Structures are given as C-alpha cells and as structure tokens.
Amino acid sequence: MAAEDQTPSTKPRPDKAKKRKKPKRDKWGQPIAATAAEEPSVEPEQEHPAGEVEAAVQVEKAEEEVAAAAAEGYEPGKVVASGLPYTTTEADIRKLFEFYGPLQSVQLSRFPDSGNFRGLAFICFESEEDAIKSLELDGFKIGSRYMRVERCRVTATSNKKRKAEFQTDPKKSEGCLSAYVGNLSWNVTEKDLRGFFRSSKIASVRFAIDKRTGGSRGFCHIDFQDDESLEKAVGMNQSELQGRPVKVAYSVQ
C-alpha cells in the first residue's frame, strides 16, 4: 500500500513540464530563457528604418534609369541645348536648368578660332530623371531665339564627325564640288541659303534632318555647279546669317 500511495505523487511531473512550455507559445507572458534567446535574432530583421528603405529604393531606381538611358544610346543625365544666343553665359544656363534639379557640370561649346560661345551647351544632371524633366525647355524662348533641348546621344562616329566639322577644316578632295554649312539657325530655309550664297551657282541643298522631331539639325551640305562657285562659298566662312557666324568648309567625301 505504501508503494501505491507513492505512485500518484510521481505522475504530475509531466504536467508541470507542460505548464513550463506554455510561456513559449505566449509572447505576452513571462519570457523564458529559450524565448529570450530567440527574440533578438528575429527583431533586427524586422526593424528597417523608413529612411534606409526609401534610400535603397531611390538608388535602385536611379540604377535602372541609367541602364535604360545607356541601352537607348543616350548619355545618362546629360542633355544638349542649342540655338542659344551668343551672349548667353554659363551662369544664365545654370540658373535655367537648375530649376529641374542639381547639376554636375555645364560645358559651353566655343568656336575654335575666336573662342566665343557658339550657342551650344552640354548640361549634365545628377540624376537621369531630372535630365528628362528638363526637356520641357525645348522650344523655350531666350531673347529673340528659341532654344532646342534634347538628350545627348553617345556615338563614337558622331564624336569623330563633330571634330572633323568644327575643330579642323578638312582639305579639299579631288573633284569636290560640295560644302558643309554649319551653325545655322533652326529656321533657315533653302531660299535663305541661296540668297546668302547668291554669288555662287548652287545645284542642290541637302539639310540634315532630326529623325525624332523632323526639324533641321542646324547644318546642311550644298552642291555647287562649278569649282569657282565652291571656292566663293568657302571664302564666306564665318560670315553672318540671321545673326550667326556660319561655318563653311569643304565637304568630307
């Protein structure tokens, strides 16, 4: 009988163990050692300050915009403004474009012979998004001129071509009867050019057209009927047409 009386006293022990497990399932009860050890490993993963999350999203978005611009053949965050008055200063350009966002740099294109501003500027923004917003300035009137603003393309051939056209005058090739005419106002017509070169016999005028807008790109090639007409035209290099000194050089064949 004594042994039987002792048996019930040993059975409740598993119940006590079960009672100790209850706090594990109750987050709001008294924490036990096991729960206290688990909680710190979970809490840091759940805590993400709003500022850090937003910054991460912005960085990811910026990287996507830069990648998209590069894929489309544009320089990320960079636009080119042309058709500006020659009296425009870098400070004027900065003030105009900083309205859309912080700038990294502003580069003014100048005539190699005189060093004067030639109405063309390259503006680099800190973000691609701000650069795209600044395209709203396309057609903006400054003084008596309407500015053109477009994204800056990246092509090795166009860079080489620009150097050939604006930095050094190409030599006349054998049989050449054509001339490159650049730095033209956007609204210059064939009639204007024929009047400008009235002392030369013109066979045809070929304007460079912007595929995106359908407008003039500010330069053309003119075919002349004879060598004398070509020489007269090239001799008019830097003569003024509609307030702009026109670049005239032998056409590159």
PDB file of C-alpha atoms in Angstrom:
ATOM      1  CA  MET A   1       0.000   0.000   0.000  1.00  0.00           C
ATOM      2  CA  ALA A   2       2.847   2.327   0.729  1.00  0.00           C
ATOM      3  CA  ALA A   3       4.145   1.814  -2.771  1.00  0.00           C
ATOM      4  CA  GLU A   4       0.732   2.511  -4.254  1.00  0.00           C
ATOM      5  CA  ASP A   5       0.455   5.763  -2.246  1.00  0.00           C
ATOM      6  CA  GLN A   6       3.759   6.984  -3.686  1.00  0.00           C
ATOM      7  CA  THR A   7       2.795   6.332  -7.309  1.00  0.00           C
ATOM      8  CA  PRO A   8       0.317   9.242  -7.777  1.00  0.00           C
ATOM      9  CA  SER A   9       2.873  11.672  -6.376  1.00  0.00           C
ATOM     10  CA  THR A  10       5.232  10.983  -9.335  1.00  0.00           C
ATOM     11  CA  LYS A  11       2.658  11.295 -12.163  1.00  0.00           C
ATOM     12  CA  PRO A  12       2.038  15.093 -12.048  1.00  0.00           C
ATOM     13  CA  ARG A  13       5.647  15.821 -13.073  1.00  0.00           C
ATOM     14  CA  PRO A  14       4.925  15.694 -16.850  1.00  0.00           C
ATOM     15  CA  ASP A  15       2.070  18.142 -16.259  1.00  0.00           C
ATOM     16  CA  LYS A  16       4.464  20.548 -14.629  1.00  0.00           C
ATOM     17  CA  ALA A  17       6.752  20.292 -17.670  1.00  0.00           C
ATOM     18  CA  LYS A  18       3.814  21.110 -19.934  1.00  0.00           C
ATOM     19  CA  LYS A  19       2.977  24.154 -17.853  1.00  0.00           C
ATOM     20  CA  ARG A  20       6.513  25.422 -18.312  1.00  0.00           C
ATOM     21  CA  LYS A  21       6.133  25.192 -22.106  1.00  0.00           C
ATOM     22  CA  LYS A  22       3.084  27.465 -22.166  1.00  0.00           C
ATOM     23  CA  PRO A  23       5.092  30.716 -21.977  1.00  0.00           C
ATOM     24  CA  LYS A  24       6.818  29.672 -25.208  1.00  0.00           C
ATOM     25  CA  ARG A  25       3.551  29.919 -27.056  1.00  0.00           C
ATOM     26  CA  ASP A  26       2.501  33.139 -25.302  1.00  0.00           C
ATOM     27  CA  LYS A  27       4.527  36.160 -26.475  1.00  0.00           C
ATOM     28  CA  TRP A  28       2.934  38.344 -23.856  1.00  0.00           C
ATOM     29  CA  GLY A  29       3.667  36.043 -20.899  1.00  0.00           C
ATOM     30  CA  GLN A  30       6.763  35.770 -18.804  1.00  0.00           C
ATOM     31  CA  PRO A  31       9.737  35.107 -21.122  1.00  0.00           C
ATOM     32  CA  ILE A  32      11.805  32.014 -20.519  1.00  0.00           C
ATOM     33  CA  ALA A  33      15.473  31.523 -21.449  1.00  0.00           C
ATOM     34  CA  ALA A  34      14.732  29.826 -24.777  1.00  0.00           C
ATOM     35  CA  THR A  35      12.348  32.592 -25.906  1.00  0.00           C
ATOM     36  CA  ALA A  36      14.702  35.342 -24.824  1.00  0.00           C
ATOM     37  CA  ALA A  37      17.448  33.785 -26.917  1.00  0.00           C
ATOM     38  CA  GLU A  38      15.260  33.555 -29.998  1.00  0.00           C
ATOM     39  CA  GLU A  39      13.765  37.054 -29.965  1.00  0.00           C
ATOM     40  CA  PRO A  40      16.943  39.093 -30.580  1.00  0.00           C
ATOM     41  CA  SER A  41      17.682  37.088 -33.749  1.00  0.00           C
ATOM     42  CA  VAL A  42      14.250  37.971 -35.162  1.00  0.00           C
ATOM     43  CA  GLU A  43      13.920  41.618 -34.167  1.00  0.00           C
ATOM     44  CA  PRO A  44      16.855  43.077 -36.173  1.00  0.00           C
ATOM     45  CA  GLU A  45      15.451  41.505 -39.351  1.00  0.00           C
ATOM     46  CA  GLN A  46      12.084  43.157 -38.755  1.00  0.00           C
ATOM     47  CA  GLU A  47      13.437  46.613 -38.000  1.00  0.00           C
ATOM     48  CA  HIS A  48      14.109  48.656 -41.194  1.00  0.00           C
ATOM     49  CA  PRO A  49      14.115  52.436 -40.721  1.00  0.00           C
ATOM     50  CA  ALA A  50      11.888  54.145 -43.286  1.00  0.00           C
ATOM     51  CA  GLY A  51      14.741  56.399 -44.404  1.00  0.00           C
ATOM     52  CA  GLU A  52      17.003  53.464 -45.270  1.00  0.00           C
ATOM     53  CA  VAL A  53      14.256  51.705 -47.209  1.00  0.00           C
ATOM     54  CA  GLU A  54      13.463  54.844 -49.206  1.00  0.00           C
ATOM     55  CA  ALA A  55      17.152  55.454 -49.964  1.00  0.00           C
ATOM     56  CA  ALA A  56      17.555  51.892 -51.199  1.00  0.00           C
ATOM     57  CA  VAL A  57      14.543  52.272 -53.485  1.00  0.00           C
ATOM     58  CA  GLN A  58      15.892  55.553 -54.883  1.00  0.00           C
ATOM     59  CA  VAL A  59      19.305  54.004 -55.592  1.00  0.00           C
ATOM     60  CA  GLU A  60      17.698  51.065 -57.372  1.00  0.00           C
ATOM     61  CA  LYS A  61      15.502  53.406 -59.405  1.00  0.00           C
ATOM     62  CA  ALA A  62      18.494  55.565 -60.389  1.00  0.00           C
ATOM     63  CA  GLU A  63      20.446  52.496 -61.496  1.00  0.00           C
ATOM     64  CA  GLU A  64      17.521  51.362 -63.642  1.00  0.00           C
ATOM     65  CA  GLU A  65      17.245  54.829 -65.265  1.00  0.00           C
ATOM     66  CA  VAL A  66      20.968  54.936 -66.059  1.00  0.00           C
ATOM     67  CA  ALA A  67      20.845  51.440 -67.550  1.00  0.00           C
ATOM     68  CA  ALA A  68      17.809  52.371 -69.649  1.00  0.00           C
ATOM     69  CA  ALA A  69      19.489  55.535 -70.951  1.00  0.00           C
ATOM     70  CA  ALA A  70      22.630  53.627 -71.910  1.00  0.00           C
ATOM     71  CA  ALA A  71      20.566  50.966 -73.662  1.00  0.00           C
ATOM     72  CA  GLU A  72      18.844  53.660 -75.741  1.00  0.00           C
ATOM     73  CA  GLY A  73      22.174  55.185 -76.748  1.00  0.00           C
ATOM     74  CA  TYR A  74      21.981  58.297 -74.549  1.00  0.00           C
ATOM     75  CA  GLU A  75      24.476  59.671 -72.048  1.00  0.00           C
ATOM     76  CA  PRO A  76      22.798  59.235 -68.626  1.00  0.00           C
ATOM     77  CA  GLY A  77      21.743  62.520 -67.060  1.00  0.00           C
ATOM     78  CA  LYS A  78      23.031  64.618 -69.962  1.00  0.00           C
ATOM     79  CA  VAL A  79      21.185  66.954 -72.343  1.00  0.00           C
ATOM     80  CA  VAL A  80      22.339  69.288 -75.086  1.00  0.00           C
ATOM     81  CA  ALA A  81      20.937  72.792 -75.522  1.00  0.00           C
ATOM     82  CA  SER A  82      21.397  74.508 -78.877  1.00  0.00           C
ATOM     83  CA  GLY A  83      20.232  77.642 -80.636  1.00  0.00           C
ATOM     84  CA  LEU A  84      21.181  79.815 -77.661  1.00  0.00           C
ATOM     85  CA  PRO A  85      22.056  83.493 -78.146  1.00  0.00           C
ATOM     86  CA  TYR A  86      25.804  84.059 -78.319  1.00  0.00           C
ATOM     87  CA  THR A  87      25.564  86.435 -75.361  1.00  0.00           C
ATOM     88  CA  THR A  88      24.302  83.649 -73.067  1.00  0.00           C
ATOM     89  CA  THR A  89      26.621  82.954 -70.131  1.00  0.00           C
ATOM     90  CA  GLU A  90      27.250  79.778 -68.141  1.00  0.00           C
ATOM     91  CA  ALA A  91      25.517  81.412 -65.153  1.00  0.00           C
ATOM     92  CA  ASP A  92      22.407  82.019 -67.293  1.00  0.00           C
ATOM     93  CA  ILE A  93      22.328  78.371 -68.378  1.00  0.00           C
ATOM     94  CA  ARG A  94      22.849  77.078 -64.841  1.00  0.00           C
ATOM     95  CA  LYS A  95      20.052  79.234 -63.478  1.00  0.00           C
ATOM     96  CA  LEU A  96      17.688  77.988 -66.166  1.00  0.00           C
ATOM     97  CA  PHE A  97      18.395  74.256 -65.803  1.00  0.00           C
ATOM     98  CA  GLU A  98      18.887  74.116 -62.025  1.00  0.00           C
ATOM     99  CA  PHE A  99      15.140  74.606 -61.746  1.00  0.00           C
ATOM    100  CA  TYR A 100      14.800  70.920 -62.660  1.00  0.00           C
ATOM    101  CA  GLY A 101      17.474  69.552 -60.341  1.00  0.00           C
ATOM    102  CA  PRO A 102      21.120  69.686 -59.188  1.00  0.00           C
ATOM    103  CA  LEU A 103      23.739  69.895 -61.939  1.00  0.00           C
ATOM    104  CA  GLN A 104      27.069  68.121 -62.168  1.00  0.00           C
ATOM    105  CA  SER A 105      28.521  70.260 -64.928  1.00  0.00           C
ATOM    106  CA  VAL A 106      27.799  72.753 -67.707  1.00  0.00           C
ATOM    107  CA  GLN A 107      30.051  72.755 -70.770  1.00  0.00           C
ATOM    108  CA  LEU A 108      29.875  75.537 -73.336  1.00  0.00           C
ATOM    109  CA  SER A 109      30.918  74.820 -76.918  1.00  0.00           C
ATOM    110  CA  ARG A 110      33.055  77.557 -78.455  1.00  0.00           C
ATOM    111  CA  PHE A 111      34.395  78.455 -81.880  1.00  0.00           C
ATOM    112  CA  PRO A 112      37.982  77.166 -82.126  1.00  0.00           C
ATOM    113  CA  ASP A 113      39.250  80.275 -83.882  1.00  0.00           C
ATOM    114  CA  SER A 114      37.692  83.018 -81.737  1.00  0.00           C
ATOM    115  CA  GLY A 115      36.851  81.174 -78.508  1.00  0.00           C
ATOM    116  CA  ASN A 116      33.399  82.762 -78.498  1.00  0.00           C
ATOM    117  CA  PHE A 117      30.326  80.846 -77.391  1.00  0.00           C
ATOM    118  CA  ARG A 118      28.665  79.217 -80.408  1.00  0.00           C
ATOM    119  CA  GLY A 119      25.183  78.789 -78.938  1.00  0.00           C
ATOM    120  CA  LEU A 120      25.632  75.143 -77.916  1.00  0.00           C
ATOM    121  CA  ALA A 121      25.904  73.802 -74.354  1.00  0.00           C
ATOM    122  CA  PHE A 122      26.034  70.388 -72.678  1.00  0.00           C
ATOM    123  CA  ILE A 123      24.290  70.112 -69.311  1.00  0.00           C
ATOM    124  CA  CYS A 124      24.882  67.137 -67.032  1.00  0.00           C
ATOM    125  CA  PHE A 125      22.403  66.499 -64.186  1.00  0.00           C
ATOM    126  CA  GLU A 126      22.997  64.413 -61.076  1.00  0.00           C
ATOM    127  CA  SER A 127      20.022  62.217 -61.990  1.00  0.00           C
ATOM    128  CA  GLU A 128      18.575  60.884 -65.230  1.00  0.00           C
ATOM    129  CA  GLU A 129      15.064  61.751 -64.054  1.00  0.00           C
ATOM    130  CA  ASP A 130      15.914  65.465 -63.723  1.00  0.00           C
ATOM    131  CA  ALA A 131      17.567  65.438 -67.143  1.00  0.00           C
ATOM    132  CA  ILE A 132      14.393  64.091 -68.751  1.00  0.00           C
ATOM    133  CA  LYS A 133      12.278  66.706 -66.951  1.00  0.00           C
ATOM    134  CA  SER A 134      14.467  69.489 -68.374  1.00  0.00           C
ATOM    135  CA  LEU A 135      13.356  68.530 -71.900  1.00  0.00           C
ATOM    136  CA  GLU A 136      10.358  70.748 -71.136  1.00  0.00           C
ATOM    137  CA  LEU A 137      12.678  73.642 -72.049  1.00  0.00           C
ATOM    138  CA  ASP A 138      12.697  72.528 -75.693  1.00  0.00           C
ATOM    139  CA  GLY A 139      11.320  75.491 -77.632  1.00  0.00           C
ATOM    140  CA  PHE A 140      11.853  77.912 -74.720  1.00  0.00           C
ATOM    141  CA  LYS A 141      12.413  81.465 -75.961  1.00  0.00           C
ATOM    142  CA  ILE A 142      15.567  83.266 -74.871  1.00  0.00           C
ATOM    143  CA  GLY A 143      15.774  86.776 -76.223  1.00  0.00           C
ATOM    144  CA  SER A 144      14.758  86.513 -79.865  1.00  0.00           C
ATOM    145  CA  ARG A 145      15.732  82.850 -80.213  1.00  0.00           C
ATOM    146  CA  TYR A 146      14.009  79.556 -79.445  1.00  0.00           C
ATOM    147  CA  MET A 147      16.237  77.079 -77.667  1.00  0.00           C
ATOM    148  CA  ARG A 148      16.325  73.398 -78.549  1.00  0.00           C
ATOM    149  CA  VAL A 149      16.881  70.872 -75.749  1.00  0.00           C
ATOM    150  CA  GLU A 150      17.345  67.152 -76.373  1.00  0.00           C
ATOM    151  CA  ARG A 151      19.022  64.161 -74.783  1.00  0.00           C
ATOM    152  CA  CYS A 152      22.693  63.760 -75.560  1.00  0.00           C
ATOM    153  CA  ARG A 153      23.481  60.709 -77.669  1.00  0.00           C
ATOM    154  CA  VAL A 154      26.626  58.625 -77.333  1.00  0.00           C
ATOM    155  CA  THR A 155      28.113  57.535 -80.655  1.00  0.00           C
ATOM    156  CA  ALA A 156      31.785  57.301 -81.487  1.00  0.00           C
ATOM    157  CA  THR A 157      31.140  58.195 -85.128  1.00  0.00           C
ATOM    158  CA  SER A 158      29.271  61.392 -84.280  1.00  0.00           C
ATOM    159  CA  ASN A 159      32.124  62.499 -81.989  1.00  0.00           C
ATOM    160  CA  LYS A 160      34.649  61.967 -84.773  1.00  0.00           C
ATOM    161  CA  LYS A 161      32.391  63.716 -87.232  1.00  0.00           C
ATOM    162  CA  ARG A 162      31.975  66.701 -84.916  1.00  0.00           C
ATOM    163  CA  LYS A 163      35.734  67.027 -84.562  1.00  0.00           C
ATOM    164  CA  ALA A 164      36.124  66.964 -88.324  1.00  0.00           C
ATOM    165  CA  GLU A 165      33.349  69.504 -88.840  1.00  0.00           C
ATOM    166  CA  PHE A 166      34.040  72.056 -86.134  1.00  0.00           C
ATOM    167  CA  GLN A 167      37.632  71.785 -84.920  1.00  0.00           C
ATOM    168  CA  THR A 168      39.669  71.445 -88.104  1.00  0.00           C
ATOM    169  CA  ASP A 169      38.807  72.372 -91.665  1.00  0.00           C
ATOM    170  CA  PRO A 170      39.116  69.324 -93.951  1.00  0.00           C
ATOM    171  CA  LYS A 171      41.255  69.570 -97.054  1.00  0.00           C
ATOM    172  CA  LYS A 172      39.606  69.746-100.431  1.00  0.00           C
ATOM    173  CA  SER A 173      39.394  66.341-102.056  1.00  0.00           C
ATOM    174  CA  GLU A 174      39.801  65.820-105.796  1.00  0.00           C
ATOM    175  CA  GLY A 175      36.607  66.547-107.722  1.00  0.00           C
ATOM    176  CA  CYS A 176      34.856  68.028-104.675  1.00  0.00           C
ATOM    177  CA  LEU A 177      32.017  70.428-105.519  1.00  0.00           C
ATOM    178  CA  SER A 178      30.217  70.281-102.153  1.00  0.00           C
ATOM    179  CA  ALA A 179      30.482  72.340 -98.977  1.00  0.00           C
ATOM    180  CA  TYR A 180      29.486  71.740 -95.379  1.00  0.00           C
ATOM    181  CA  VAL A 181      27.492  74.662 -93.958  1.00  0.00           C
ATOM    182  CA  GLY A 182      27.009  74.629 -90.188  1.00  0.00           C
ATOM    183  CA  ASN A 183      25.908  76.673 -87.178  1.00  0.00           C
ATOM    184  CA  LEU A 184      22.678  77.545 -88.940  1.00  0.00           C
ATOM    185  CA  SER A 185      19.603  78.887 -87.240  1.00  0.00           C
ATOM    186  CA  TRP A 186      16.820  76.289 -86.970  1.00  0.00           C
ATOM    187  CA  ASN A 187      14.501  78.340 -89.191  1.00  0.00           C
ATOM    188  CA  VAL A 188      16.956  78.893 -92.078  1.00  0.00           C
ATOM    189  CA  THR A 189      15.405  77.812 -95.382  1.00  0.00           C
ATOM    190  CA  GLU A 190      16.849  76.829 -98.755  1.00  0.00           C
ATOM    191  CA  LYS A 191      15.763  80.212-100.071  1.00  0.00           C
ATOM    192  CA  ASP A 192      17.786  81.911 -97.320  1.00  0.00           C
ATOM    193  CA  LEU A 193      20.869  79.899 -98.234  1.00  0.00           C
ATOM    194  CA  ARG A 194      20.553  80.590-101.935  1.00  0.00           C
ATOM    195  CA  GLY A 195      20.356  84.283-101.118  1.00  0.00           C
ATOM    196  CA  PHE A 196      23.326  84.026 -98.778  1.00  0.00           C
ATOM    197  CA  PHE A 197      25.462  82.344-101.486  1.00  0.00           C
ATOM    198  CA  ARG A 198      23.992  84.419-104.305  1.00  0.00           C
ATOM    199  CA  SER A 199      27.410  84.889-105.941  1.00  0.00           C
ATOM    200  CA  SER A 200      27.711  81.096-106.373  1.00  0.00           C
ATOM    201  CA  LYS A 201      25.799  78.711-108.613  1.00  0.00           C
ATOM    202  CA  ILE A 202      24.014  76.169-106.393  1.00  0.00           C
ATOM    203  CA  ALA A 203      22.967  72.768-107.745  1.00  0.00           C
ATOM    204  CA  SER A 204      21.212  71.454-104.620  1.00  0.00           C
ATOM    205  CA  VAL A 205      20.836  71.949-100.863  1.00  0.00           C
ATOM    206  CA  ARG A 206      20.665  68.942 -98.520  1.00  0.00           C
ATOM    207  CA  PHE A 207      19.572  69.706 -94.949  1.00  0.00           C
ATOM    208  CA  ALA A 208      20.417  67.333 -92.081  1.00  0.00           C
ATOM    209  CA  ILE A 209      17.077  66.342 -90.535  1.00  0.00           C
ATOM    210  CA  ASP A 210      16.441  65.246 -86.958  1.00  0.00           C
ATOM    211  CA  LYS A 211      14.642  61.883 -87.182  1.00  0.00           C
ATOM    212  CA  ARG A 212      12.881  62.409 -83.867  1.00  0.00           C
ATOM    213  CA  THR A 213      11.491  65.899 -84.492  1.00  0.00           C
ATOM    214  CA  GLY A 214      11.599  66.171 -88.286  1.00  0.00           C
ATOM    215  CA  GLY A 215      13.297  69.575 -87.982  1.00  0.00           C
ATOM    216  CA  SER A 216      16.676  70.828 -89.106  1.00  0.00           C
ATOM    217  CA  ARG A 217      19.761  69.780 -87.152  1.00  0.00           C
ATOM    218  CA  GLY A 218      21.406  73.134 -87.812  1.00  0.00           C
ATOM    219  CA  PHE A 219      23.652  72.199 -90.723  1.00  0.00           C
ATOM    220  CA  CYS A 220      23.462  71.134 -94.370  1.00  0.00           C
ATOM    221  CA  HIS A 221      25.529  70.238 -97.432  1.00  0.00           C
ATOM    222  CA  ILE A 222      25.390  72.306-100.592  1.00  0.00           C
ATOM    223  CA  ASP A 223      26.354  71.022-104.026  1.00  0.00           C
ATOM    224  CA  PHE A 224      27.685  73.671-106.424  1.00  0.00           C
ATOM    225  CA  GLN A 225      27.700  73.669-110.203  1.00  0.00           C
ATOM    226  CA  ASP A 226      31.380  74.528-110.608  1.00  0.00           C
ATOM    227  CA  ASP A 227      34.626  74.844-108.704  1.00  0.00           C
ATOM    228  CA  GLU A 228      34.576  78.645-108.808  1.00  0.00           C
ATOM    229  CA  SER A 229      31.219  78.710-107.021  1.00  0.00           C
ATOM    230  CA  LEU A 230      32.528  76.347-104.331  1.00  0.00           C
ATOM    231  CA  GLU A 231      35.616  78.487-103.686  1.00  0.00           C
ATOM    232  CA  LYS A 232      33.498  81.626-103.351  1.00  0.00           C
ATOM    233  CA  ALA A 233      31.267  79.864-100.843  1.00  0.00           C
ATOM    234  CA  VAL A 234      34.169  78.555 -98.718  1.00  0.00           C
ATOM    235  CA  GLY A 235      35.592  82.069 -98.736  1.00  0.00           C
ATOM    236  CA  MET A 236      32.456  83.190 -96.878  1.00  0.00           C
ATOM    237  CA  ASN A 237      33.351  81.098 -93.820  1.00  0.00           C
ATOM    238  CA  GLN A 238      32.264  82.851 -90.574  1.00  0.00           C
ATOM    239  CA  SER A 239      30.069  85.320 -92.469  1.00  0.00           C
ATOM    240  CA  GLU A 240      26.890  86.152 -90.571  1.00  0.00           C
ATOM    241  CA  LEU A 241      23.473  84.768 -91.488  1.00  0.00           C
ATOM    242  CA  GLN A 242      20.496  85.670 -89.308  1.00  0.00           C
ATOM    243  CA  GLY A 243      22.800  86.840 -86.535  1.00  0.00           C
ATOM    244  CA  ARG A 244      25.003  83.718 -86.510  1.00  0.00           C
ATOM    245  CA  PRO A 245      28.517  83.254 -87.966  1.00  0.00           C
ATOM    246  CA  VAL A 246      28.150  80.410 -90.461  1.00  0.00           C
ATOM    247  CA  LYS A 247      30.739  77.664 -90.720  1.00  0.00           C
ATOM    248  CA  VAL A 248      31.585  76.876 -94.357  1.00  0.00           C
ATOM    249  CA  ALA A 249      34.129  74.200 -95.253  1.00  0.00           C
ATOM    250  CA  TYR A 250      34.866  71.641 -97.936  1.00  0.00           C
ATOM    251  CA  SER A 251      32.570  68.647 -97.596  1.00  0.00           C
ATOM    252  CA  VAL A 252      34.145  65.381 -96.448  1.00  0.00           C
ATOM    253  CA  GLN A 253      33.659  62.790 -99.172  1.00  0.00           C
TER     254      GLN A 253
END
